[in-house]
mmCIF file of C-alpha atoms in Angstrom:
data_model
loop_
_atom_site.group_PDB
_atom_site.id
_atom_site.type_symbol
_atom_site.label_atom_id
_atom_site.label_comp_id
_atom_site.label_asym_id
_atom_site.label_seq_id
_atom_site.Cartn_x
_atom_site.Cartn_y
_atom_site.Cartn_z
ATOM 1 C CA UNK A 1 57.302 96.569 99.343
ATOM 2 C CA UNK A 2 55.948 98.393 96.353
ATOM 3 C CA UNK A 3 52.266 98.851 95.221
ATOM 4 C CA UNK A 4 51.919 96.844 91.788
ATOM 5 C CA UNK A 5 51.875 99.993 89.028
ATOM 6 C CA UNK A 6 50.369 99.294 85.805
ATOM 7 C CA UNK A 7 50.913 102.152 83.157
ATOM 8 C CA UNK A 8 48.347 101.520 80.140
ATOM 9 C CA UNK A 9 48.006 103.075 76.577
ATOM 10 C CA UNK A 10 51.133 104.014 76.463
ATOM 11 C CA UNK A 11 53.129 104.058 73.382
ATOM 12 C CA UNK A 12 55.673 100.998 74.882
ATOM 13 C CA UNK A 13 58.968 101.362 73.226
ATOM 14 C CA UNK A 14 61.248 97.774 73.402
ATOM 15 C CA UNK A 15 64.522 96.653 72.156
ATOM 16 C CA UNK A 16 62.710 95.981 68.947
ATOM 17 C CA UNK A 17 59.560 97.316 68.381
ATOM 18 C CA UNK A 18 56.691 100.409 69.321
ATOM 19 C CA UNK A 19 53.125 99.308 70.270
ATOM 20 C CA UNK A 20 49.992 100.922 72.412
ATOM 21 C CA UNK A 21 50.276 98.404 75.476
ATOM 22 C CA UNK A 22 50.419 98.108 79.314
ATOM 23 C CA UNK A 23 53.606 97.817 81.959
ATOM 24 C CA UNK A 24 52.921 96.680 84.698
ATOM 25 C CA UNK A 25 55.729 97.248 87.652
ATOM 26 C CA UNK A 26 55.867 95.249 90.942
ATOM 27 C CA UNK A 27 58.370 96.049 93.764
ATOM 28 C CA UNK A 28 60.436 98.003 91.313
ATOM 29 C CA UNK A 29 60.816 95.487 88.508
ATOM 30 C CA UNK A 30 58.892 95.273 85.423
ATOM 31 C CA UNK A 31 56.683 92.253 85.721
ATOM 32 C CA UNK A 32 54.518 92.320 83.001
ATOM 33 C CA UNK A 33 54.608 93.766 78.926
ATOM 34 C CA UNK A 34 51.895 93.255 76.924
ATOM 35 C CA UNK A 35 49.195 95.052 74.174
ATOM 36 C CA UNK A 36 46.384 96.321 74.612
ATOM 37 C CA UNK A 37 44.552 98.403 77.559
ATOM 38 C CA UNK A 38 44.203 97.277 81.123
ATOM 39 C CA UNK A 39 40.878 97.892 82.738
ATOM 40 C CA UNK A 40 41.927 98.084 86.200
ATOM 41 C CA UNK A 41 41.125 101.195 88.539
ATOM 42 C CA UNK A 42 44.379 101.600 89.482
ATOM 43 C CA UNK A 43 46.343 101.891 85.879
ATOM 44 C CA UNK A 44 47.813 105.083 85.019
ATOM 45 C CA UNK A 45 46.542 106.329 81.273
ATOM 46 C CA UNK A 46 49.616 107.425 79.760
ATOM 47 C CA UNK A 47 47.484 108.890 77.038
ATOM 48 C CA UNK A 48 49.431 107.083 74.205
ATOM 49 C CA UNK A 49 52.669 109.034 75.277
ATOM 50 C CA UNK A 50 55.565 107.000 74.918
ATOM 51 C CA UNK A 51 56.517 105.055 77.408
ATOM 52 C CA UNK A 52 60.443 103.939 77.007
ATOM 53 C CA UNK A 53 63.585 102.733 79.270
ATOM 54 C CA UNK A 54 65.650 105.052 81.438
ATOM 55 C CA UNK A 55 68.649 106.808 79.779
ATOM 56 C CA UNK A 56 72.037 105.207 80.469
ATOM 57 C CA UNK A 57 75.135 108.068 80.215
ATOM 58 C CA UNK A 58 78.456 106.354 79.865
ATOM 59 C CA UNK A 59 80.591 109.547 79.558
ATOM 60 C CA UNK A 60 79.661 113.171 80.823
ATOM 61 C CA UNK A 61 81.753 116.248 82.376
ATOM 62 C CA UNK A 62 78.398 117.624 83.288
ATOM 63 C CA UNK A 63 79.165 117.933 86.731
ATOM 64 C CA UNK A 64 82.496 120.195 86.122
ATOM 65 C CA UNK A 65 79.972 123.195 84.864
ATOM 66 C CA UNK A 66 78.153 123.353 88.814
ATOM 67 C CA UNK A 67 81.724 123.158 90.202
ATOM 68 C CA UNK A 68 83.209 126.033 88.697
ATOM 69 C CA UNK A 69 79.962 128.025 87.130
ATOM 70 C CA UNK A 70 81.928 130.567 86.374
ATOM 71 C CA UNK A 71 85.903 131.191 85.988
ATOM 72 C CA UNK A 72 87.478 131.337 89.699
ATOM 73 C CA UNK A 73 84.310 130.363 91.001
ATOM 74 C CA UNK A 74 84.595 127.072 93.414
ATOM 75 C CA UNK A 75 80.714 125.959 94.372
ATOM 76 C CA UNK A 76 79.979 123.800 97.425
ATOM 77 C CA UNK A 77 80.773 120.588 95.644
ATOM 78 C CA UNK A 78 77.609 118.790 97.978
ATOM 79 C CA UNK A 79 75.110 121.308 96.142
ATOM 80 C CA UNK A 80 77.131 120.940 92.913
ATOM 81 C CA UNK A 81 76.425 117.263 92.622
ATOM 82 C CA UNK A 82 72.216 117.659 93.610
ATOM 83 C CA UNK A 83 72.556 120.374 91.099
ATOM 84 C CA UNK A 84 74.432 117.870 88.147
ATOM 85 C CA UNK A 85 71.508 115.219 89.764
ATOM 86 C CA UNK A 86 68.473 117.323 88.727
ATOM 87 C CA UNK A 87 69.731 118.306 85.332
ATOM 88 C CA UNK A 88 71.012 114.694 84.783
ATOM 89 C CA UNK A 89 67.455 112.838 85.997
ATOM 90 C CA UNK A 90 65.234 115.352 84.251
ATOM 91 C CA UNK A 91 66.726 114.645 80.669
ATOM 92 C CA UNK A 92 65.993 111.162 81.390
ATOM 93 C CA UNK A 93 68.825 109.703 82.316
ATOM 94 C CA UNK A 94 68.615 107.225 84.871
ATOM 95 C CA UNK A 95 71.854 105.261 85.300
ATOM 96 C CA UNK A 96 74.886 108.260 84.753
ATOM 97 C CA UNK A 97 78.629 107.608 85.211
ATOM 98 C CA UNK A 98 80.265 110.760 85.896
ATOM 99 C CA UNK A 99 83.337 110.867 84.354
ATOM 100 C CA UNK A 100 86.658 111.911 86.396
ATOM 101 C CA UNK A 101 89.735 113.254 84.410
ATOM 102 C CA UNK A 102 93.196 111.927 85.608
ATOM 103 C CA UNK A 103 95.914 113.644 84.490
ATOM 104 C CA UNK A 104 95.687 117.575 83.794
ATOM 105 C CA UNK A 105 96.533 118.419 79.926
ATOM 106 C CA UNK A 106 95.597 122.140 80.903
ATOM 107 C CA UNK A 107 99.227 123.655 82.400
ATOM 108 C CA UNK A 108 96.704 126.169 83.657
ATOM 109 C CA UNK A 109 93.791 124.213 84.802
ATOM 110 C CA UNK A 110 92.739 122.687 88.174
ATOM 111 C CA UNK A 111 91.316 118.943 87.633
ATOM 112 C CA UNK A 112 93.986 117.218 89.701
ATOM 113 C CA UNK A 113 92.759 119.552 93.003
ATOM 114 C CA UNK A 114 88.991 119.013 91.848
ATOM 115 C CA UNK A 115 89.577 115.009 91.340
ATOM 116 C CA UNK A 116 89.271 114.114 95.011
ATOM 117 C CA UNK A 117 86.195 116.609 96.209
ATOM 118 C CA UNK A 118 84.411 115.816 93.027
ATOM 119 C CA UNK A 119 84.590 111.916 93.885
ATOM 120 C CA UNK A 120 84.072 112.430 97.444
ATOM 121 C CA UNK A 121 80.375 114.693 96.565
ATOM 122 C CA UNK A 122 79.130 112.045 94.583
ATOM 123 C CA UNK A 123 80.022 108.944 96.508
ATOM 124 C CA UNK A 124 78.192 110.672 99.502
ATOM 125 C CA UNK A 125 74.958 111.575 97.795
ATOM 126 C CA UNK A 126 75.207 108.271 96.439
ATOM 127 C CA UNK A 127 75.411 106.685 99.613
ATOM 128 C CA UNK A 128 72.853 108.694 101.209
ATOM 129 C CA UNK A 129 70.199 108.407 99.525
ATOM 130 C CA UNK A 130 70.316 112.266 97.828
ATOM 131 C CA UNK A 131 70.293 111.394 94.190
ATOM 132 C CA UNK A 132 67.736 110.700 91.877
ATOM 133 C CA UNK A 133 69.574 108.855 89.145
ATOM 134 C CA UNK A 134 71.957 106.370 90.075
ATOM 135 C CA UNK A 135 75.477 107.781 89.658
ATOM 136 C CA UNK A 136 78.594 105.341 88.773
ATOM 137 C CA UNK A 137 82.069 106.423 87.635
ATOM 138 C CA UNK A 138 83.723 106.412 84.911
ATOM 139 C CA UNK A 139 87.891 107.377 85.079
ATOM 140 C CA UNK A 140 89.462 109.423 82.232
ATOM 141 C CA UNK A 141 93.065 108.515 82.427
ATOM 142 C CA UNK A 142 95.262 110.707 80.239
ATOM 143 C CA UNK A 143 98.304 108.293 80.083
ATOM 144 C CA UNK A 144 100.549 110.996 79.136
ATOM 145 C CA UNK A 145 100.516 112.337 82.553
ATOM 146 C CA UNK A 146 103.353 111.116 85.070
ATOM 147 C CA UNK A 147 101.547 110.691 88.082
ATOM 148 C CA UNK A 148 98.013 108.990 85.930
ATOM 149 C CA UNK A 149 98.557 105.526 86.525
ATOM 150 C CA UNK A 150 99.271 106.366 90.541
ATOM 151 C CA UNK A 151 95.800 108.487 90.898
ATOM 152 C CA UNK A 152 94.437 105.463 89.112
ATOM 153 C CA UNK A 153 95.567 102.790 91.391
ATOM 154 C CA UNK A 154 94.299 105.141 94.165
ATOM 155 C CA UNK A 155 90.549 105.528 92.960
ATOM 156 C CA UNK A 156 89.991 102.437 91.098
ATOM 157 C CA UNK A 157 88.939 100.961 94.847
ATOM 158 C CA UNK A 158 85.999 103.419 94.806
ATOM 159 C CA UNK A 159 82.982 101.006 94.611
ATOM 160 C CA UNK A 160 81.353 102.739 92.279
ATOM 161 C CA UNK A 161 84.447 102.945 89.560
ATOM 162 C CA UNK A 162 82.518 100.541 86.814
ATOM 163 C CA UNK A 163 84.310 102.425 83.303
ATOM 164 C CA UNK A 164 87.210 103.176 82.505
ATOM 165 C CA UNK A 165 88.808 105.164 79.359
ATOM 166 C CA UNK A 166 92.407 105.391 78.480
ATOM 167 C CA UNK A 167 93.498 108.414 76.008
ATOM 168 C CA UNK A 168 96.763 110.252 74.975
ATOM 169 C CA UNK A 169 95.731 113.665 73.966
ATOM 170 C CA UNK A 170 99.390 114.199 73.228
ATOM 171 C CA UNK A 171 100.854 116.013 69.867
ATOM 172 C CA UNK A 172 100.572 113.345 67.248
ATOM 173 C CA UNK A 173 98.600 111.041 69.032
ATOM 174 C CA UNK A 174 95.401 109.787 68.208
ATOM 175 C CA UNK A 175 92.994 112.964 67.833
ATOM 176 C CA UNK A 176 95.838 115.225 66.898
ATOM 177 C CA UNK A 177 98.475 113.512 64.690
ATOM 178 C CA UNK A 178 98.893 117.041 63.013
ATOM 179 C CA UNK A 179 100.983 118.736 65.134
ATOM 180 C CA UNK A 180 99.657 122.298 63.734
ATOM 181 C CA UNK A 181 96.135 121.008 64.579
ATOM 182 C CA UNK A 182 97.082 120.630 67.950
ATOM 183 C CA UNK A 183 98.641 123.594 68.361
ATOM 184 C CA UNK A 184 96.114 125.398 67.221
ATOM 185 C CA UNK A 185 93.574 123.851 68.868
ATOM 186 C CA UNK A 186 95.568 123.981 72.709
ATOM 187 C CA UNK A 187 96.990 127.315 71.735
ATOM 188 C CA UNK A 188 93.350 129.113 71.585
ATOM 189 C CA UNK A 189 91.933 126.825 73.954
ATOM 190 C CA UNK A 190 94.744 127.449 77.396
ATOM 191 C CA UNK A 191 95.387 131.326 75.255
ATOM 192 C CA UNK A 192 99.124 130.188 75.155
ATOM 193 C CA UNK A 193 101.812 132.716 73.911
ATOM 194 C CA UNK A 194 104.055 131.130 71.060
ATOM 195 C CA UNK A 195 107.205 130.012 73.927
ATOM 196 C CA UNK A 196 104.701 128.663 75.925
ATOM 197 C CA UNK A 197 102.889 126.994 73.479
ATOM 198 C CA UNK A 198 106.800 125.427 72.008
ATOM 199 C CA UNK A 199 107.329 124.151 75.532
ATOM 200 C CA UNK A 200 104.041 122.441 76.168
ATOM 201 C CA UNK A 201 104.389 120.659 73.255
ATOM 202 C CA UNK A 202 107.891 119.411 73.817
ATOM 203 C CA UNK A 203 106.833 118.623 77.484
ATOM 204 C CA UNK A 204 103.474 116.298 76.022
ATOM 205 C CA UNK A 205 105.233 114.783 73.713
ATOM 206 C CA UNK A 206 108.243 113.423 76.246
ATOM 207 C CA UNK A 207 104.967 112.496 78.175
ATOM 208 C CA UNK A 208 103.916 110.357 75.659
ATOM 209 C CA UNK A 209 106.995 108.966 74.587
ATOM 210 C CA UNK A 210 107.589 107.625 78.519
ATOM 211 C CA UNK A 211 104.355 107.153 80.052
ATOM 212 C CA UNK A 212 101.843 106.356 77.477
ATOM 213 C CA UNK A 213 102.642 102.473 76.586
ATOM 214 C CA UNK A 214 103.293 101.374 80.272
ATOM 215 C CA UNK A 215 100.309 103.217 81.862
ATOM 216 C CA UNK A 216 97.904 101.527 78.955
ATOM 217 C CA UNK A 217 99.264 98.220 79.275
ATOM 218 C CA UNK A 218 99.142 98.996 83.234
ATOM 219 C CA UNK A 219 95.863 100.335 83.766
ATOM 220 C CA UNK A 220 94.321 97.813 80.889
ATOM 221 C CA UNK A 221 95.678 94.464 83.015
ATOM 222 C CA UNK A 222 94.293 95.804 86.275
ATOM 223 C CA UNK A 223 91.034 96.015 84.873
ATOM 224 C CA UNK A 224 90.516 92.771 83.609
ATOM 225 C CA UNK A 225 91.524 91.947 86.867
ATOM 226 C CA UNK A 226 88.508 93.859 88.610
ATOM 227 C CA UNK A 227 86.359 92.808 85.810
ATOM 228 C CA UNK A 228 85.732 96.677 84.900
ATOM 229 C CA UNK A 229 84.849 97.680 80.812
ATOM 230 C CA UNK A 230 87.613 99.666 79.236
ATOM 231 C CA UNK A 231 86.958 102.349 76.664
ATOM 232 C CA UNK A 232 89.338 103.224 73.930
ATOM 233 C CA UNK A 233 89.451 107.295 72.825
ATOM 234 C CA UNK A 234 90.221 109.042 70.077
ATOM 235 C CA UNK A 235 91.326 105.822 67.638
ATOM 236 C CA UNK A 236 92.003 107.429 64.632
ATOM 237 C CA UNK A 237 93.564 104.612 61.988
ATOM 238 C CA UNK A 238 92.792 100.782 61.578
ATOM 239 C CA UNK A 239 96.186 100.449 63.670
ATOM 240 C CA UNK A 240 94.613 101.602 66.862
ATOM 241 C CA UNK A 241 91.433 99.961 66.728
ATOM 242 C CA UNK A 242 93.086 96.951 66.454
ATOM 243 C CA UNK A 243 95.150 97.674 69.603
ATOM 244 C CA UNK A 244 92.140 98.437 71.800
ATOM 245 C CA UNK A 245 90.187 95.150 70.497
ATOM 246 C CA UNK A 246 93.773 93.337 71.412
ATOM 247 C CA UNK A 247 93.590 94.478 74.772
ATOM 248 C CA UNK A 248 89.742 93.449 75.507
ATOM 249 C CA UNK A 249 88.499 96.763 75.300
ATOM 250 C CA UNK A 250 84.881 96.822 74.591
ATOM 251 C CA UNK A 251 84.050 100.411 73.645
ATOM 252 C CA UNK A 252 85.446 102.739 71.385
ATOM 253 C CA UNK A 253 84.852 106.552 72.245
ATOM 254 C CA UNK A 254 84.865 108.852 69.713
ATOM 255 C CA UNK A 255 86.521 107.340 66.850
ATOM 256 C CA UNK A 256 87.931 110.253 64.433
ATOM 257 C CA UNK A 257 87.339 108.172 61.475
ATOM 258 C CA UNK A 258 85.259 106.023 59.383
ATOM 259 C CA UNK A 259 87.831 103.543 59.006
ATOM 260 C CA UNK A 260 88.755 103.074 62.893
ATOM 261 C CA UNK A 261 85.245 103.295 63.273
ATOM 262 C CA UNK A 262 84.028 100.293 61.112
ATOM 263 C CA UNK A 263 87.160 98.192 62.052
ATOM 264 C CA UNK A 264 86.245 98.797 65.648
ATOM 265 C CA UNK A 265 82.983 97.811 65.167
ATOM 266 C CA UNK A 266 84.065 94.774 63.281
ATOM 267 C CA UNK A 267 85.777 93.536 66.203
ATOM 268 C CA UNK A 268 83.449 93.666 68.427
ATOM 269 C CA UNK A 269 83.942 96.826 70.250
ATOM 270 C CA UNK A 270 80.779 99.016 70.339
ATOM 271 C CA UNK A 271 81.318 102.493 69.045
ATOM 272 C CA UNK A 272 80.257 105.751 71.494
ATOM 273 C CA UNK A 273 79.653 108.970 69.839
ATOM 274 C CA UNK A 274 78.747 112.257 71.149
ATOM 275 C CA UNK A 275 75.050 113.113 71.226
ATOM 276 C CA UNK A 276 75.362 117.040 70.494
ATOM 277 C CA UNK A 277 77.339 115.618 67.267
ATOM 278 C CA UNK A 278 74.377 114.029 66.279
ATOM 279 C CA UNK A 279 71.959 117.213 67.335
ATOM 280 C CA UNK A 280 74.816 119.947 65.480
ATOM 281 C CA UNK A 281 74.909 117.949 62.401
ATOM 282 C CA UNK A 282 78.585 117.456 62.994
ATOM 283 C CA UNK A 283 81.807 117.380 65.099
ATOM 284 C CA UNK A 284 82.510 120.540 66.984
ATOM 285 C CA UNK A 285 86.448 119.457 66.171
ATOM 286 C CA UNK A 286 86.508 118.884 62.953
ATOM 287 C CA UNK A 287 86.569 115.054 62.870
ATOM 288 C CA UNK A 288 83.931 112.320 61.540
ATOM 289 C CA UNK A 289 80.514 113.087 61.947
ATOM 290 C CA UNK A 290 78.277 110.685 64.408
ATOM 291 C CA UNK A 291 76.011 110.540 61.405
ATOM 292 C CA UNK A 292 78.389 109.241 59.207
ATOM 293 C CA UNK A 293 79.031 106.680 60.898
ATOM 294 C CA UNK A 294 75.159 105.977 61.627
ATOM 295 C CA UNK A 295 74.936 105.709 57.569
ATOM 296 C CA UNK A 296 77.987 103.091 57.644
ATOM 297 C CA UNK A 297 76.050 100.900 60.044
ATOM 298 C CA UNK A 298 78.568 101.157 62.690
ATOM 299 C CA UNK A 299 77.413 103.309 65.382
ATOM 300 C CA UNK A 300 76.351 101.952 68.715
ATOM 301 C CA UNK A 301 75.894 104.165 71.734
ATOM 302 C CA UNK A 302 75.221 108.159 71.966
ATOM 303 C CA UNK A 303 76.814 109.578 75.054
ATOM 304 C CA UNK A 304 75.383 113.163 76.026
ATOM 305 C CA UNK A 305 79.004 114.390 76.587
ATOM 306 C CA UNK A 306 78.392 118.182 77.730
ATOM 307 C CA UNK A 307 74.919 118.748 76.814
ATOM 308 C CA UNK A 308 72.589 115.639 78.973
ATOM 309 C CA UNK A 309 68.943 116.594 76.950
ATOM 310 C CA UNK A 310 70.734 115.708 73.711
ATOM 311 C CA UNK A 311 70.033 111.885 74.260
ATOM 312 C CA UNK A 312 66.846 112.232 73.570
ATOM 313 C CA UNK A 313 67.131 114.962 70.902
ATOM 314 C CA UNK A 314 69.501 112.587 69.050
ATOM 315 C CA UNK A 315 67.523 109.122 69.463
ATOM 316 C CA UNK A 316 65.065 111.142 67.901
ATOM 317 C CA UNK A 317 66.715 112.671 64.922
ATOM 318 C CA UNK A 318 68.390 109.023 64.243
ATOM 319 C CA UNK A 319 64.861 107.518 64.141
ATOM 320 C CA UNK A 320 63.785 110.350 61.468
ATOM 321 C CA UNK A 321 66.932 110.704 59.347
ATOM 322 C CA UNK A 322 69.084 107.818 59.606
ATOM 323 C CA UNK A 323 69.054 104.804 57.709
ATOM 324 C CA UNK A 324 68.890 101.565 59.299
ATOM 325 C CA UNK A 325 67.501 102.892 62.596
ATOM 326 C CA UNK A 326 63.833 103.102 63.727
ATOM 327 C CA UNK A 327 62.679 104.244 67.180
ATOM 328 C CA UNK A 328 63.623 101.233 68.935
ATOM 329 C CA UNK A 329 67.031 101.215 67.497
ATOM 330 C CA UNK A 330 67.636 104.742 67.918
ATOM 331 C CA UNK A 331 66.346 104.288 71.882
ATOM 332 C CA UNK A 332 68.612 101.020 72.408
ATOM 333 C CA UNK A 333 71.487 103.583 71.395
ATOM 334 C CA UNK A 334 70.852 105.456 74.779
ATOM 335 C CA UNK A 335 69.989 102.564 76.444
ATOM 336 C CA UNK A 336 70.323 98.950 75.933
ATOM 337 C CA UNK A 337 73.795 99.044 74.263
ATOM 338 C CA UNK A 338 75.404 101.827 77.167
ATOM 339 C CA UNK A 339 73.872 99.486 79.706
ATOM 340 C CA UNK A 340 74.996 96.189 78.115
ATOM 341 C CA UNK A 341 79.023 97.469 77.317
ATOM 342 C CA UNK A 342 79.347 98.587 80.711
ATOM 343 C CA UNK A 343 78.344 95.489 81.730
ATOM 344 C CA UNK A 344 74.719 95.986 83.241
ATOM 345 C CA UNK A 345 72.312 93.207 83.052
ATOM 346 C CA UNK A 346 69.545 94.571 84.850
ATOM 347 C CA UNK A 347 68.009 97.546 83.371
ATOM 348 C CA UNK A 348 68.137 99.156 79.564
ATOM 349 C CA UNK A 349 65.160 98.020 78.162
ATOM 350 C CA UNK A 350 61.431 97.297 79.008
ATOM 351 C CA UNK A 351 61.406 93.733 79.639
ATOM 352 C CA UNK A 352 60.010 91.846 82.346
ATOM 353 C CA UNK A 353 62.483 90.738 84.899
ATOM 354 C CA UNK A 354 64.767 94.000 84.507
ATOM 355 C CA UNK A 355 64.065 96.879 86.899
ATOM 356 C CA UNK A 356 61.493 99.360 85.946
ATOM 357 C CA UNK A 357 63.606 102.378 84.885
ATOM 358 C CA UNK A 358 61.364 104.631 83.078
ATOM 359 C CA UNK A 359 60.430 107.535 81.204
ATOM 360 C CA UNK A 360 56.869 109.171 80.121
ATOM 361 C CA UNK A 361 57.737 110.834 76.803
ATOM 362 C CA UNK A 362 55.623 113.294 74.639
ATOM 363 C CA UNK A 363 55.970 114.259 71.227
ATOM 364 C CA UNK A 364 56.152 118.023 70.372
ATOM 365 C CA UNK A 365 56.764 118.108 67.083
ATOM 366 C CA UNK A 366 60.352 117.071 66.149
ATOM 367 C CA UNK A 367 61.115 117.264 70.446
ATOM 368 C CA UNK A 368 60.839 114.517 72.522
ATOM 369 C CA UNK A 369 60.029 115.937 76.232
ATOM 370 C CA UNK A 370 60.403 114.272 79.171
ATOM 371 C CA UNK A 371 57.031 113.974 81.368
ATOM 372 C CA UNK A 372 57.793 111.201 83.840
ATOM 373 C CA UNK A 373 60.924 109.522 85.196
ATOM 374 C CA UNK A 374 61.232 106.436 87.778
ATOM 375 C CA UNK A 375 64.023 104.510 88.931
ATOM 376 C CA UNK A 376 63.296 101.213 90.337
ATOM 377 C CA UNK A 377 59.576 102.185 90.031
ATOM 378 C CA UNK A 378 59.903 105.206 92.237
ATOM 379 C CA UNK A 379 58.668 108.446 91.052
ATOM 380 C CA UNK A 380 62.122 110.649 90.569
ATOM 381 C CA UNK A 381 60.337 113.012 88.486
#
């Protein structure tokens, strides 16, 4: 059993508002929010630093970067996951789900070897005790891959598989429907001479044309059997936001438009954008910027994507800049909403009854820093 913490004149940020108040944590729940100071010898002064929820991450590679730092370079995939840990806990984020690509687009790269050490690193740290942030996963299946929907049905028993994301990166699909955008953009990206480049696009797209419908379909049905929240990717016209809302999807990654955006949002699926979109002032690819949508009304969850400290950055500049969104708001982005689409009840927001996942946050100027984190009212850093 846990001491009773109290944490007092702190700057307590809820799902809706901001006020100088008192937490008070017992046996790793919140049990008590209120206003005003607490007198008791044992409170912690925050000093009138903010005190808000642990950071939920739906959708990061992180981890890839500490398995191959460098080009050729394999790390111990046990020291590659503490590593991922540190960085991940110490931007705030307390819940992550580290997600695993099925299905190798790269005709050079090495995910599919990766795929099983990766998941086998973090379900042991998980299981013993080694990480600071609690780490669920989150499967990437490329359904233009022949043997996706096999890998799937393999590592959808891992226990802590609670996201999955179905995409088809394929040449005039989704994200690319320009073929000379895709080729340019795989060409540079895989440095692809002009033969290769013809016969990796006729390969994708009889990829697409035979897997892509039946692994969806496939992949879809078997979560709704495990009770598991499906993310759309890449919906790019009215069309496919309609088909991911059809199929009970309830989050739409990266939506290249406004239109598939709003529609999404319309029918009830939340929208994810990428964090360092918000923090860049724009997509890296070329498509609908995260702000945009934030002006339309429609955007519901930041993800960190490669970069974990932009959460925070990004709340931040949506509270500032964005219309429609105050602290709170901004904060539910990176918490509440991730927490509530993937289906956890039980942490997201300061409120008594949900576990007391936390952060101590200062204000330096226009950066939020990250002072204090606990998970379940343990000190993690």
């Amino acid at each position: 059993m846990q001491a009773e913490q109290i944490f007092t004149n702190a700057r307590v940020v809820t799902g809706t508002e901001v006020f100088l108040g008192t937490v008070a944590v017992r046996d790793g729940l919140i049990h008590d929010v209120g206003t005003g100071g607490s007198q008791l010898p044992q409170a912690q002064d925050l000093e009138g630093d903010y005190l808000m929820p642990g950071l939920i991450e739906l959708h990061t590679d992180n981890l890839e970067k500490y398995m191959n730092p460098r080009p050729g370079v394999d790390w111990p995939s046990e020291s590659a996951v503490l590593a991922h840990d540190a960085q991940i806990v110490s931007a705030g984020i307390t819940t992550v789900f580290d997600a695993l690509a099925i299905g190798e687009v790269n005709p050079k790269g090495n995910r599919l070897r990766q795929l099983p050490i990766m998941l086998q690193a973090i379900t042991q740290a998980e299981q013993q005790g080694h990480t600071r942030a609690e780490h669920r996963l989150h499967l990437r299946c490329e359904l233009s891959h022949e043997k996706t929907l096999d890998i799937f049905n393999e590592l959808v028993e891992s226990p802590l598989v609670q996201l999955v994301s179905v995409m088809d990166h394929s040449p005039g699909q989704r994200q690319f429907v320009k073929f000379e955008k895709y080729r340019e953009y795989y060409q540079g990206k895989y440095h692809l001479n002009d033969a290769e480049m013809d016969a990796f696009i006729e390969q994708q797209v009889e990829n697409s044309r035979r897997y892509s419908d039946s692994y969806r379909r496939s992949i879809v049905h078997e979560c709704r059997e495990r009770q598991l929240s499906v993310a759309s990717h890449d919906d790019a016209t009215p069309e496919h936001a309609q088909e991911s809302a059809d199929y009970g999807m309830s989050i739409a990654e990266f939506p290249t438009t406004v239109e598939a955006a709003a529609l999404s949002h319309r029918l009830g699926l939340k929208v994810l954008m990428g964090a360092p979109n918000i923090v860049r002032g724009g997509s890296h690819s070329g498509n609908v910027a995260a702000s945009e949508l934030a002006g339309h009304g429609v955007l519901d969850i930041l993800s960190s994507d490669y970069y974990p400290s932009s959460l925070l950055q990004a709340a931040r500049i949506l509270a500032d800049q964005a219309q429609g969104y105050d602290l709170p708001k901004a904060v539910a982005a990176i918490s509440l909403a991730p927490a509530r689409a993937a289906g956890l009840d039980d942490r997201g927001e300061i409120r008594s009854g949900l576990r007391a996942d936390l952060l101590r946050v200062s204000a330096h100027g226009k950066q939020f820093v990250v002072d204090h984190v606990w998970r379940g009212g343990r000190r993690v850093f």
